[in-house]
PDB file of C-alpha atoms in Angstrom:
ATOM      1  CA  UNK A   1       5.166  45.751 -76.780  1.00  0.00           C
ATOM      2  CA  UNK A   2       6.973  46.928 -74.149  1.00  0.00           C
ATOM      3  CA  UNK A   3       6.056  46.923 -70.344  1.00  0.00           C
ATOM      4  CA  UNK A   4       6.870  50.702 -69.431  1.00  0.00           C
ATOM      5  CA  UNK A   5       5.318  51.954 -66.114  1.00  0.00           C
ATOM      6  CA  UNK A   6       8.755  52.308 -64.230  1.00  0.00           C
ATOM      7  CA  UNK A   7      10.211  53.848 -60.910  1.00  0.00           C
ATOM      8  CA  UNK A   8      12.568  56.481 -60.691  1.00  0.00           C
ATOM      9  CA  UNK A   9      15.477  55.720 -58.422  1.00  0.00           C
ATOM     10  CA  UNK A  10      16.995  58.239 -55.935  1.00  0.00           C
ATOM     11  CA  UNK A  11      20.049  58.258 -58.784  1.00  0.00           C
ATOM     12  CA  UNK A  12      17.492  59.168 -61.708  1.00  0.00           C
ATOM     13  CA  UNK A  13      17.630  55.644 -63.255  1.00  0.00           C
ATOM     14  CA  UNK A  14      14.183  54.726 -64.159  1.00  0.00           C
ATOM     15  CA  UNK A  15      13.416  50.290 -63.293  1.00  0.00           C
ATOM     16  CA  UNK A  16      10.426  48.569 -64.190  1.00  0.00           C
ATOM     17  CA  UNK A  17       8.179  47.820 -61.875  1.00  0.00           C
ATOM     18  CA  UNK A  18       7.392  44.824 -62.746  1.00  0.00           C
ATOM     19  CA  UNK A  19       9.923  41.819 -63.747  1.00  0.00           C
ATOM     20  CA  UNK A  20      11.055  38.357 -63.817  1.00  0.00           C
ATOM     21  CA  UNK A  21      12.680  37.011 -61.079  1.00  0.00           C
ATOM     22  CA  UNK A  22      14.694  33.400 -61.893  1.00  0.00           C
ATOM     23  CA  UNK A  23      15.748  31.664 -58.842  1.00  0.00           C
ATOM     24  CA  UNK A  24      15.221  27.884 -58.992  1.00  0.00           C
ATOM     25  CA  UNK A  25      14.344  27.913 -62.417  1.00  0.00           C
ATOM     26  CA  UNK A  26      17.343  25.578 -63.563  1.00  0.00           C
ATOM     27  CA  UNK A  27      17.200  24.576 -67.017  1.00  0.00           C
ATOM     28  CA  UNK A  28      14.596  26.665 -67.992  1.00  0.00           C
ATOM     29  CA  UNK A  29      15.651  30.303 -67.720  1.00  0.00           C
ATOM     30  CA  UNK A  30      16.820  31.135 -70.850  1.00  0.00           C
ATOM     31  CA  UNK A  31      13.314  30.050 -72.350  1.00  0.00           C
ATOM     32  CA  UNK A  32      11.320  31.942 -69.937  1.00  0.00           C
ATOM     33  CA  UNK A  33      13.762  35.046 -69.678  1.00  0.00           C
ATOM     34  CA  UNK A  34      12.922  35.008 -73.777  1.00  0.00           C
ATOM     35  CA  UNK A  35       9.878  34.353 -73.397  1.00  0.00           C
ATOM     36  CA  UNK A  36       9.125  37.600 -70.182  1.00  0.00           C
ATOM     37  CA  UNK A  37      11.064  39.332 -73.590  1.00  0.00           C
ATOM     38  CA  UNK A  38       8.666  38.781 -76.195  1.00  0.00           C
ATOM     39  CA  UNK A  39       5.661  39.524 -74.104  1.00  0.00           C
ATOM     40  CA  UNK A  40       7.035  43.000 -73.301  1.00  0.00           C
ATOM     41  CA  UNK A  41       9.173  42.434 -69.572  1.00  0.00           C
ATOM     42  CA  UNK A  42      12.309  44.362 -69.660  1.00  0.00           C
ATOM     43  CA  UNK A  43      13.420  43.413 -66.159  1.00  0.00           C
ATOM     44  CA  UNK A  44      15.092  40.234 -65.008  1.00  0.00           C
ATOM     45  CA  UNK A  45      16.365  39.376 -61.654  1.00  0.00           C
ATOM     46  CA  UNK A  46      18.876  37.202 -61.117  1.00  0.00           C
ATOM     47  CA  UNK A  47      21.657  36.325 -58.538  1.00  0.00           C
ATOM     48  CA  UNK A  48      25.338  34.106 -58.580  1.00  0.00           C
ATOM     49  CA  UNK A  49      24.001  31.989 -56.314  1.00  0.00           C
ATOM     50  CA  UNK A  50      21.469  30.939 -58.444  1.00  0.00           C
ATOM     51  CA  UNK A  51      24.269  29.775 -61.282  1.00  0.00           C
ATOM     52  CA  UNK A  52      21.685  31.075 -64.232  1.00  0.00           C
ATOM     53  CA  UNK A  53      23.501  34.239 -65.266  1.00  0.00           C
ATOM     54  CA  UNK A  54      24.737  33.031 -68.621  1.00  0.00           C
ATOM     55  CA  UNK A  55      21.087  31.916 -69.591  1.00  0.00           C
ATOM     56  CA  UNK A  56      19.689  35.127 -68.596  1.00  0.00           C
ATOM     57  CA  UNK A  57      21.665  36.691 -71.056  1.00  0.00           C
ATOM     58  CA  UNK A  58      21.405  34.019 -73.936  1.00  0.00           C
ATOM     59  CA  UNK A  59      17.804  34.129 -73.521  1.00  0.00           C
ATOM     60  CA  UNK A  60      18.023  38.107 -73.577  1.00  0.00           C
ATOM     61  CA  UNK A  61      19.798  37.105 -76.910  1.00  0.00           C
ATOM     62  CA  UNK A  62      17.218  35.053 -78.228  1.00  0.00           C
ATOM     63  CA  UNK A  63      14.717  37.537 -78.270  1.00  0.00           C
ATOM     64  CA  UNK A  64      16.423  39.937 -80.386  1.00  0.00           C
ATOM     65  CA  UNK A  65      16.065  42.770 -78.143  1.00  0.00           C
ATOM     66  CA  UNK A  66      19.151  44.889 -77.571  1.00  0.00           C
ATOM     67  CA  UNK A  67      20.779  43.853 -74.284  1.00  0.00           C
ATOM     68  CA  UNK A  68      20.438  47.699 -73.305  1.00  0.00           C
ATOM     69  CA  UNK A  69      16.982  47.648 -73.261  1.00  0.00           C
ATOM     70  CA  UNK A  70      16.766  45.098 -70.888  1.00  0.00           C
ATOM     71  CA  UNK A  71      17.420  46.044 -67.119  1.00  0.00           C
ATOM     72  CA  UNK A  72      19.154  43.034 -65.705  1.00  0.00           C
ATOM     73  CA  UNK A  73      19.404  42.599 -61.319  1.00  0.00           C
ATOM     74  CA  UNK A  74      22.073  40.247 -60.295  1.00  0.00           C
ATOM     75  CA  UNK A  75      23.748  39.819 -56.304  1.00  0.00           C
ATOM     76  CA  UNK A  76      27.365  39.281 -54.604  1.00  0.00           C
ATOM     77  CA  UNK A  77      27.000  35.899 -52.770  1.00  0.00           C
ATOM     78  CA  UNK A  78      27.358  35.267 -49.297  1.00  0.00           C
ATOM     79  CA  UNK A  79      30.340  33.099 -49.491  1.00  0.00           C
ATOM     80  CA  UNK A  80      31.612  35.321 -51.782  1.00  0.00           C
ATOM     81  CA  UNK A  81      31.878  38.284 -49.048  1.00  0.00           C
ATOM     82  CA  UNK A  82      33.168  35.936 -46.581  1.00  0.00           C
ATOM     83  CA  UNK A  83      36.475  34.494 -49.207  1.00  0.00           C
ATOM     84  CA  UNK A  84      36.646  38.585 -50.317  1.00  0.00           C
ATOM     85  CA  UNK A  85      36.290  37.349 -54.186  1.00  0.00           C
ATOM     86  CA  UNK A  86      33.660  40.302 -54.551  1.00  0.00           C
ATOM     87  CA  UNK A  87      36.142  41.850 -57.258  1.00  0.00           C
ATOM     88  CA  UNK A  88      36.431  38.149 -59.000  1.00  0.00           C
ATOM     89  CA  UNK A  89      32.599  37.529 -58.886  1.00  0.00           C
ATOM     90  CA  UNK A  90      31.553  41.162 -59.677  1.00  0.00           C
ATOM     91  CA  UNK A  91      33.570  41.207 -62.883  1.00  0.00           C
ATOM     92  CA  UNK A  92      32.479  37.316 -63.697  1.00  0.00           C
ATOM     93  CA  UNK A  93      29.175  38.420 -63.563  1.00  0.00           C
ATOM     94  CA  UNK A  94      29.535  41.669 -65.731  1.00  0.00           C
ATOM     95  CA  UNK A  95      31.151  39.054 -68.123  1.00  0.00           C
ATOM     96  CA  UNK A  96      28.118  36.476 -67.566  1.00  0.00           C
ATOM     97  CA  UNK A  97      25.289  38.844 -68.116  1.00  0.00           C
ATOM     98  CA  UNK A  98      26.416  41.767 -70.948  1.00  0.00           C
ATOM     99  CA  UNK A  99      27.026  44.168 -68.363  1.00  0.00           C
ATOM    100  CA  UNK A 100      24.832  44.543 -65.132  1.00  0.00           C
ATOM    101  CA  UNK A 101      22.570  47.655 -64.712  1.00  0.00           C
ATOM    102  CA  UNK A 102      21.573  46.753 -60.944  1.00  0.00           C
ATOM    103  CA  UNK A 103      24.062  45.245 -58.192  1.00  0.00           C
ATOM    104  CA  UNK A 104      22.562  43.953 -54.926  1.00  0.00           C
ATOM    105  CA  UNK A 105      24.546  42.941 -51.527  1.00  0.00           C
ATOM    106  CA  UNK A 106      22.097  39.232 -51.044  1.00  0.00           C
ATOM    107  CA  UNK A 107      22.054  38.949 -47.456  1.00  0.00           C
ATOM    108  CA  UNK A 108      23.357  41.504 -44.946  1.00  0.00           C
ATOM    109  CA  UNK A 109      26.668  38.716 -43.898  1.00  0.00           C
ATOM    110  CA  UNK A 110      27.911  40.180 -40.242  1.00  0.00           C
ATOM    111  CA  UNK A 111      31.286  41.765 -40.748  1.00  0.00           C
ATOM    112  CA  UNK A 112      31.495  41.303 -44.247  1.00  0.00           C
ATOM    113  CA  UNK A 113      28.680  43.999 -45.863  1.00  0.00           C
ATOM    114  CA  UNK A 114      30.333  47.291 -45.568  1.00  0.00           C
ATOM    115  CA  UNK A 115      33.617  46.782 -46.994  1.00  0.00           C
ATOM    116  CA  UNK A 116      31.620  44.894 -49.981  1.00  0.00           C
ATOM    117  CA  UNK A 117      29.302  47.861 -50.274  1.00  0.00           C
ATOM    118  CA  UNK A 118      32.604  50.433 -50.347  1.00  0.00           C
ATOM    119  CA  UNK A 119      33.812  47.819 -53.903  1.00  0.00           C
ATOM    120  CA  UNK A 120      30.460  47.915 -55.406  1.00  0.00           C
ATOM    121  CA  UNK A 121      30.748  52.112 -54.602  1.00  0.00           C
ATOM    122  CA  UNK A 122      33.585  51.700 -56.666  1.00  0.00           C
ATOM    123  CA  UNK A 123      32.429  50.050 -59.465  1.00  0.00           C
ATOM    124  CA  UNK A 124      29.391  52.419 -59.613  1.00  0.00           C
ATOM    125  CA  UNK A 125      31.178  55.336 -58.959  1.00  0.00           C
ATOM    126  CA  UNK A 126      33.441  54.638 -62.637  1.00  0.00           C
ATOM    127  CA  UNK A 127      30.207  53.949 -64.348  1.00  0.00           C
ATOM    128  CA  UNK A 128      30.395  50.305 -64.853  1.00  0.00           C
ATOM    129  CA  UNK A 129      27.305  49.328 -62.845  1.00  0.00           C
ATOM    130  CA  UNK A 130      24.052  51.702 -63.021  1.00  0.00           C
ATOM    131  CA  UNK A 131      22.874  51.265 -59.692  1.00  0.00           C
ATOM    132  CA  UNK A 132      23.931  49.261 -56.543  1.00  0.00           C
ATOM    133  CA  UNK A 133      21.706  48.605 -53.647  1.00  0.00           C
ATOM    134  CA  UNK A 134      20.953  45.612 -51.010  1.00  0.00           C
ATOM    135  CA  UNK A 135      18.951  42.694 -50.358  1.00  0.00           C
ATOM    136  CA  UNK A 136      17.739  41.367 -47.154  1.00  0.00           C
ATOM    137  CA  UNK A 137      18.757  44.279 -45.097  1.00  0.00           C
ATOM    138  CA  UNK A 138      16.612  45.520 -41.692  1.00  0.00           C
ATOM    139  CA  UNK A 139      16.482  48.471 -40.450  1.00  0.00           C
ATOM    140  CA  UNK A 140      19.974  47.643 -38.025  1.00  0.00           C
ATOM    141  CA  UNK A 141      21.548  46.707 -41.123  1.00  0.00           C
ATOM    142  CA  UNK A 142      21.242  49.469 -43.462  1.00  0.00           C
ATOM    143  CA  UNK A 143      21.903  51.876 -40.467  1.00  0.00           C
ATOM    144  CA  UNK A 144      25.507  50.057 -39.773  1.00  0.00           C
ATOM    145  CA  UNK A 145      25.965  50.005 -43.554  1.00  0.00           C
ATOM    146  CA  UNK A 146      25.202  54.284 -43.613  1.00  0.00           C
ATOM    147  CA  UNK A 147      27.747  54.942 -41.053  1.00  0.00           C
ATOM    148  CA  UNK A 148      30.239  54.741 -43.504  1.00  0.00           C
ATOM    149  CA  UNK A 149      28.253  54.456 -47.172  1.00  0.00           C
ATOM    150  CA  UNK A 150      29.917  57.404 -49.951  1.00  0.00           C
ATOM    151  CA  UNK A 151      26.275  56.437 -51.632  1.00  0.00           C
ATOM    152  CA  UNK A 152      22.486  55.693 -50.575  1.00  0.00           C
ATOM    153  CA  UNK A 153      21.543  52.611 -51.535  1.00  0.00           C
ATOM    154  CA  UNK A 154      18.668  52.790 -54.270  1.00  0.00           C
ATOM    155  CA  UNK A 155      16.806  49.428 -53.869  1.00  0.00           C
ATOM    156  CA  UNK A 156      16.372  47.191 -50.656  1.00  0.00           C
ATOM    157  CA  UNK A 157      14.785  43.543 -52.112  1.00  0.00           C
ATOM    158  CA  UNK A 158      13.018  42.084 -49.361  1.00  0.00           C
ATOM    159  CA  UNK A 159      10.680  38.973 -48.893  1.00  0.00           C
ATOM    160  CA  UNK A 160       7.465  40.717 -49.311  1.00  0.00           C
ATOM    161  CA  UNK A 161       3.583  39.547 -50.137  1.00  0.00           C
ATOM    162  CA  UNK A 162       0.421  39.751 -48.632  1.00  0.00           C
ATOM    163  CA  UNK A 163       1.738  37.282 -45.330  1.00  0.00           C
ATOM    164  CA  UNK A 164       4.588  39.430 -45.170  1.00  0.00           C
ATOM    165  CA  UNK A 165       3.680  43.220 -45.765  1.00  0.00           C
ATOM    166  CA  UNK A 166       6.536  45.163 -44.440  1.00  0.00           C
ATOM    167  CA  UNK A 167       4.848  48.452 -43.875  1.00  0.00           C
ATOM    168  CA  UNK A 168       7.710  49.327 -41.492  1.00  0.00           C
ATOM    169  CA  UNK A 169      10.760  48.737 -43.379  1.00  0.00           C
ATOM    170  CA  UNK A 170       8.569  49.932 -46.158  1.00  0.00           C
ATOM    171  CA  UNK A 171       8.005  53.161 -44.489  1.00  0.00           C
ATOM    172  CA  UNK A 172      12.077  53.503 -43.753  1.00  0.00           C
ATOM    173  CA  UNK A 173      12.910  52.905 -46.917  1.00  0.00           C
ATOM    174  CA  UNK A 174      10.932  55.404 -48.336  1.00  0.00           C
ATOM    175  CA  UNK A 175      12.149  57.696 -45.765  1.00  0.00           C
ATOM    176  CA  UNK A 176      15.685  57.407 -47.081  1.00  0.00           C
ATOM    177  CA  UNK A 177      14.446  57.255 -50.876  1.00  0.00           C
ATOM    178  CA  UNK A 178      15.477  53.949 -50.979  1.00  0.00           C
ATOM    179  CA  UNK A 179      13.349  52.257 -53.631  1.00  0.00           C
ATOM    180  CA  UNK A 180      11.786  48.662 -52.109  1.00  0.00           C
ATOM    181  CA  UNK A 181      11.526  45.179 -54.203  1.00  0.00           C
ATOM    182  CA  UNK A 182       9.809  42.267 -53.464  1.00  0.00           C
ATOM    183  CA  UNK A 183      10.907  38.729 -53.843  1.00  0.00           C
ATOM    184  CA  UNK A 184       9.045  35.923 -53.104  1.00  0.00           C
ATOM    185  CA  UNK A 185       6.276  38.271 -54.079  1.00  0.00           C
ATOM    186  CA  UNK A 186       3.430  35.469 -54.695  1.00  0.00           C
ATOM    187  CA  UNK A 187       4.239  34.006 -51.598  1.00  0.00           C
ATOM    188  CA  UNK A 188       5.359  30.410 -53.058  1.00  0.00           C
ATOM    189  CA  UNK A 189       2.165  29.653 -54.346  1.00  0.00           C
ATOM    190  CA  UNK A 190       0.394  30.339 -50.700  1.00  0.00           C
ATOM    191  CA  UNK A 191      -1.708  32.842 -51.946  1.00  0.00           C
ATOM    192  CA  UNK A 192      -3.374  30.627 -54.230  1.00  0.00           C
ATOM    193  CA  UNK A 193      -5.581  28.904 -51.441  1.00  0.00           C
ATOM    194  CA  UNK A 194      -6.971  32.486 -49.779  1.00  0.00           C
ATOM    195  CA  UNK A 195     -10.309  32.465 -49.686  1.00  0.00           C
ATOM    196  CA  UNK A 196     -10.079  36.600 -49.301  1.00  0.00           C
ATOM    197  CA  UNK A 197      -8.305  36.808 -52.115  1.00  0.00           C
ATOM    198  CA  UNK A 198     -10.235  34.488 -54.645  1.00  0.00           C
ATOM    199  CA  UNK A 199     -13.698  36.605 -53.117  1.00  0.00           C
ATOM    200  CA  UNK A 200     -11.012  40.190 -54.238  1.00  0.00           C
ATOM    201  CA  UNK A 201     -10.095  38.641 -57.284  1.00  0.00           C
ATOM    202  CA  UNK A 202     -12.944  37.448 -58.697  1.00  0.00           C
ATOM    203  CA  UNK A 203     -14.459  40.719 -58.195  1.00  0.00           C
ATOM    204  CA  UNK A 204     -11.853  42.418 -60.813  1.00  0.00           C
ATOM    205  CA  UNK A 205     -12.357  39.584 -63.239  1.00  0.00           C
ATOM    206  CA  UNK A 206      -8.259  38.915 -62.384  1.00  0.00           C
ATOM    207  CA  UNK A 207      -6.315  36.190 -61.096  1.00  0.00           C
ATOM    208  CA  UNK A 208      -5.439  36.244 -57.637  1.00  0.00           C
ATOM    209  CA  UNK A 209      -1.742  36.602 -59.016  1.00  0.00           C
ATOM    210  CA  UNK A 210      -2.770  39.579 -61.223  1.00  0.00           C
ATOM    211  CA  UNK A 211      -4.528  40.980 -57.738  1.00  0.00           C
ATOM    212  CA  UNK A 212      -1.284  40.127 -55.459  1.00  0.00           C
ATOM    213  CA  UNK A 213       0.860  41.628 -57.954  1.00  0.00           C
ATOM    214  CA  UNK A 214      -1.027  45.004 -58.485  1.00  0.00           C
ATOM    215  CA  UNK A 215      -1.777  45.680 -54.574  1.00  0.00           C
ATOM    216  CA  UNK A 216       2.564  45.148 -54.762  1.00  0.00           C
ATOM    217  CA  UNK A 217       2.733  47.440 -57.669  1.00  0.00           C
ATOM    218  CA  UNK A 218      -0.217  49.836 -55.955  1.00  0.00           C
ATOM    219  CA  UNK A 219       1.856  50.309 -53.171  1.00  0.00           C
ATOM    220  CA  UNK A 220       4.669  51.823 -54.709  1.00  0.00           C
ATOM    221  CA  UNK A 221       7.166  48.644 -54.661  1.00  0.00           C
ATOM    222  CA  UNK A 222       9.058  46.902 -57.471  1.00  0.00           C
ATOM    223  CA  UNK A 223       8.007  43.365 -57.805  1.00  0.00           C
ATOM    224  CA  UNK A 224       9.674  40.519 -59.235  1.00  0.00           C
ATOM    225  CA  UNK A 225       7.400  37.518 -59.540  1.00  0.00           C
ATOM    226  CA  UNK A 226       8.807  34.286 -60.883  1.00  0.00           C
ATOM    227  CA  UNK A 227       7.412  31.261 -63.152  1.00  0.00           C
ATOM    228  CA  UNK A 228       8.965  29.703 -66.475  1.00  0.00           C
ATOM    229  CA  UNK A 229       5.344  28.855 -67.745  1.00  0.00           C
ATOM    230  CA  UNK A 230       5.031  31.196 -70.387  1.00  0.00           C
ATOM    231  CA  UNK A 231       1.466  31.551 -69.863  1.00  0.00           C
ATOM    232  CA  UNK A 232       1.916  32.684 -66.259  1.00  0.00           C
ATOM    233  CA  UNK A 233       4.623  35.054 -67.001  1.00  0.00           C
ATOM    234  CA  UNK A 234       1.839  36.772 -69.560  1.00  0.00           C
ATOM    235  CA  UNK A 235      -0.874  36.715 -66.684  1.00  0.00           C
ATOM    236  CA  UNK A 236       1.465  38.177 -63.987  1.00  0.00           C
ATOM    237  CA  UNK A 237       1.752  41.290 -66.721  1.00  0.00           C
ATOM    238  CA  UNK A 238      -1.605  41.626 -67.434  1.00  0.00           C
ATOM    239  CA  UNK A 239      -1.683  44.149 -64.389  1.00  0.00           C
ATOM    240  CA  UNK A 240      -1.983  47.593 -65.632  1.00  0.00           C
ATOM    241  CA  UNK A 241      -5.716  47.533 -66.246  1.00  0.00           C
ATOM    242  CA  UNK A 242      -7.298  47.779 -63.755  1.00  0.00           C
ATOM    243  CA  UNK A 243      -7.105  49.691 -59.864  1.00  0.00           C
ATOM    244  CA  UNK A 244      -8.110  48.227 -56.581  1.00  0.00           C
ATOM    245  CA  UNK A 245      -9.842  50.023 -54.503  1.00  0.00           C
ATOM    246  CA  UNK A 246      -8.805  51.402 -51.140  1.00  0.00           C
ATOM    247  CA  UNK A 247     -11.187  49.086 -49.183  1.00  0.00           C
ATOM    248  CA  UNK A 248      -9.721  45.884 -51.397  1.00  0.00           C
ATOM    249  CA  UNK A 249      -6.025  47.214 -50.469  1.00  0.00           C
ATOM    250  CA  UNK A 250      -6.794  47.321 -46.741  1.00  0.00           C
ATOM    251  CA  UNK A 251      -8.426  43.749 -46.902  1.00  0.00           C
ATOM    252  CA  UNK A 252      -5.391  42.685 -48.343  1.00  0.00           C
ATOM    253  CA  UNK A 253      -2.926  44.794 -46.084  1.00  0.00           C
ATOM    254  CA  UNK A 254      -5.137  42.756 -43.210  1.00  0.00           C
ATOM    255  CA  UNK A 255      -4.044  39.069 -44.155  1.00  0.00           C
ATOM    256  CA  UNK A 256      -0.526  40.311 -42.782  1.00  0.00           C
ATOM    257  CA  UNK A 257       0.553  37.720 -40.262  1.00  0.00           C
ATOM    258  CA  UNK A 258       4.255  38.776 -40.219  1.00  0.00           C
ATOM    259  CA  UNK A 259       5.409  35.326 -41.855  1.00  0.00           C
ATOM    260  CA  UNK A 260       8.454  34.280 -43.463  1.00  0.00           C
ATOM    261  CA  UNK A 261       7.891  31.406 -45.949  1.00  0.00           C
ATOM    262  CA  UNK A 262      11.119  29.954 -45.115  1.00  0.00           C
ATOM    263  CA  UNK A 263      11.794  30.550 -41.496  1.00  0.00           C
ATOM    264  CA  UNK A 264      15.430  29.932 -42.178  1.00  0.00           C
ATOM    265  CA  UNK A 265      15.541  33.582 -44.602  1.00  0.00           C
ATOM    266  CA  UNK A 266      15.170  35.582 -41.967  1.00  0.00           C
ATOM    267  CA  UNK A 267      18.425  38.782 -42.248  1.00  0.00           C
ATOM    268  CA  UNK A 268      18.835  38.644 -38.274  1.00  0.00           C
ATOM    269  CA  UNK A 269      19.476  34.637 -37.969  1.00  0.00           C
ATOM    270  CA  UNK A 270      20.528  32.959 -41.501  1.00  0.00           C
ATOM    271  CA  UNK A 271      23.057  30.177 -41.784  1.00  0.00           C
ATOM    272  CA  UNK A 272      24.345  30.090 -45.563  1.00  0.00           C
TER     273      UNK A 272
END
């Protein structure tokens, strides 16, 4: 059975809220992308960079659902903007995945952003790709991108959990319409030792996973959480049962400490 609860994007396409994101999951994607499949997920995130596009399809194969039911997120690479290969690596990936529904700019590269953006508006704008949008991208960023954007963004993927809320950029985003997605939504396993959110949890009868991913989901964001465990792909689902409260939300929204998990992924000052 499907996972339905979705989010309308500012071009009417309608994206799960919840999927499953593959980065460093090497060998193991196709299995788990089947796997997020059969249990009902019908959103995967991917990227090039993370050289696992081919198994996200063959394991969208596997599961015998039609590749159009399945909403698939993959990214133009850094070094891909800086050699101007978007073209090559956009239609590669197209090729790679059965099409690609969502197209994301990965990190906001200085001088090399816009004129990727006005390709991607191309590719959107003949219908080949259902939505484009960015990853990574501050407030500076998507202002400089703007000045010259045909077409508003629809998603902005940031690093977001409960040691890294975002209310801000949130808050801009949603000013603009532009949808918001969370990577690195369970905070690399951080979460796991909170003592506030074991006492939270255990008061829902949930995992602190299941509690971290419906405060995301609560808030209005799109959240992408990863493992290749089957069982912890079916927990991180089991999400839609239950509310928490406005006083549990604002404990969590308190354990915000404005902290990257990798200093080194931060949009104003990355290296790769």
């Amino acid at each position: 059975m499907a996972l339905t609860m979705s989010k309308k994007l500012n071009n009417g396409v309608e994206i799960p809220v919840l999927g499953l994101g593959v980065y460093e999951s090497a060998g193991a994607t196709r299995e788990a992308v089947r796997d997020a499949i059969e249990i009902g997920y019908r959103h995967i995130d991917t990227a090039k960079f993370y050289g696992n596009e081919s198994d996200v399809y063959k394991g969208i194969l596997d599961s015998g659902i039609d590749r159009s039911e399945v909403f698939v997120t993959t990214k133009i690479w850094n070094d891909d903007m800086r050699a101007h290969n978007q073209r090559e690596v956009i239609e590669q990936s197209m090729k790679n995945l059965g099409g690609i529904d969502m197209l994301l700019i990965h990190w906001p590269v200085k001088d090399e952003f816009v004129e990727t953006w006005k390709i991607m508006e191309e590719y959107y704008k003949r219908g080949d790709i259902r939505v484009i949008g960015v990853s990574n991208f501050h407030k500076t960023h998507m202002e400089e991108l703007l000045k010259s954007a045909e077409i508003t963004p629809a998603c902005n993927q940031i690093e977001l959990h409960p040691y890294l809320s975002q209310v801000e950029l949130v808050d801009y985003n949603n000013s603009l319409d532009i949808a918001t997605e969370c990577w690195g939504p369970l905070a690399r396993g951080k979460i796991f030792e909170d003592e506030t959110l074991k006492d939270i949890a255990k008061k829902y009868d949930k995992s602190i996973s299941q509690l971290v991913v419906r405060w995301e989901i609560q808030r209005g964001l799109i959240t992408i959480p990863k493992s290749v465990k089957r069982t912890r792909i079916a927990e991180n689902a089991d999400v839609f049962d239950f509310e928490i409260s406005t006083e549990d939300m604002k404990l969590i929204d308190g354990l915000n400490e404005n902290k990257r998990m990798i200093e080194s992924a931060d949009p104003d000052n990355f290296n790769f």
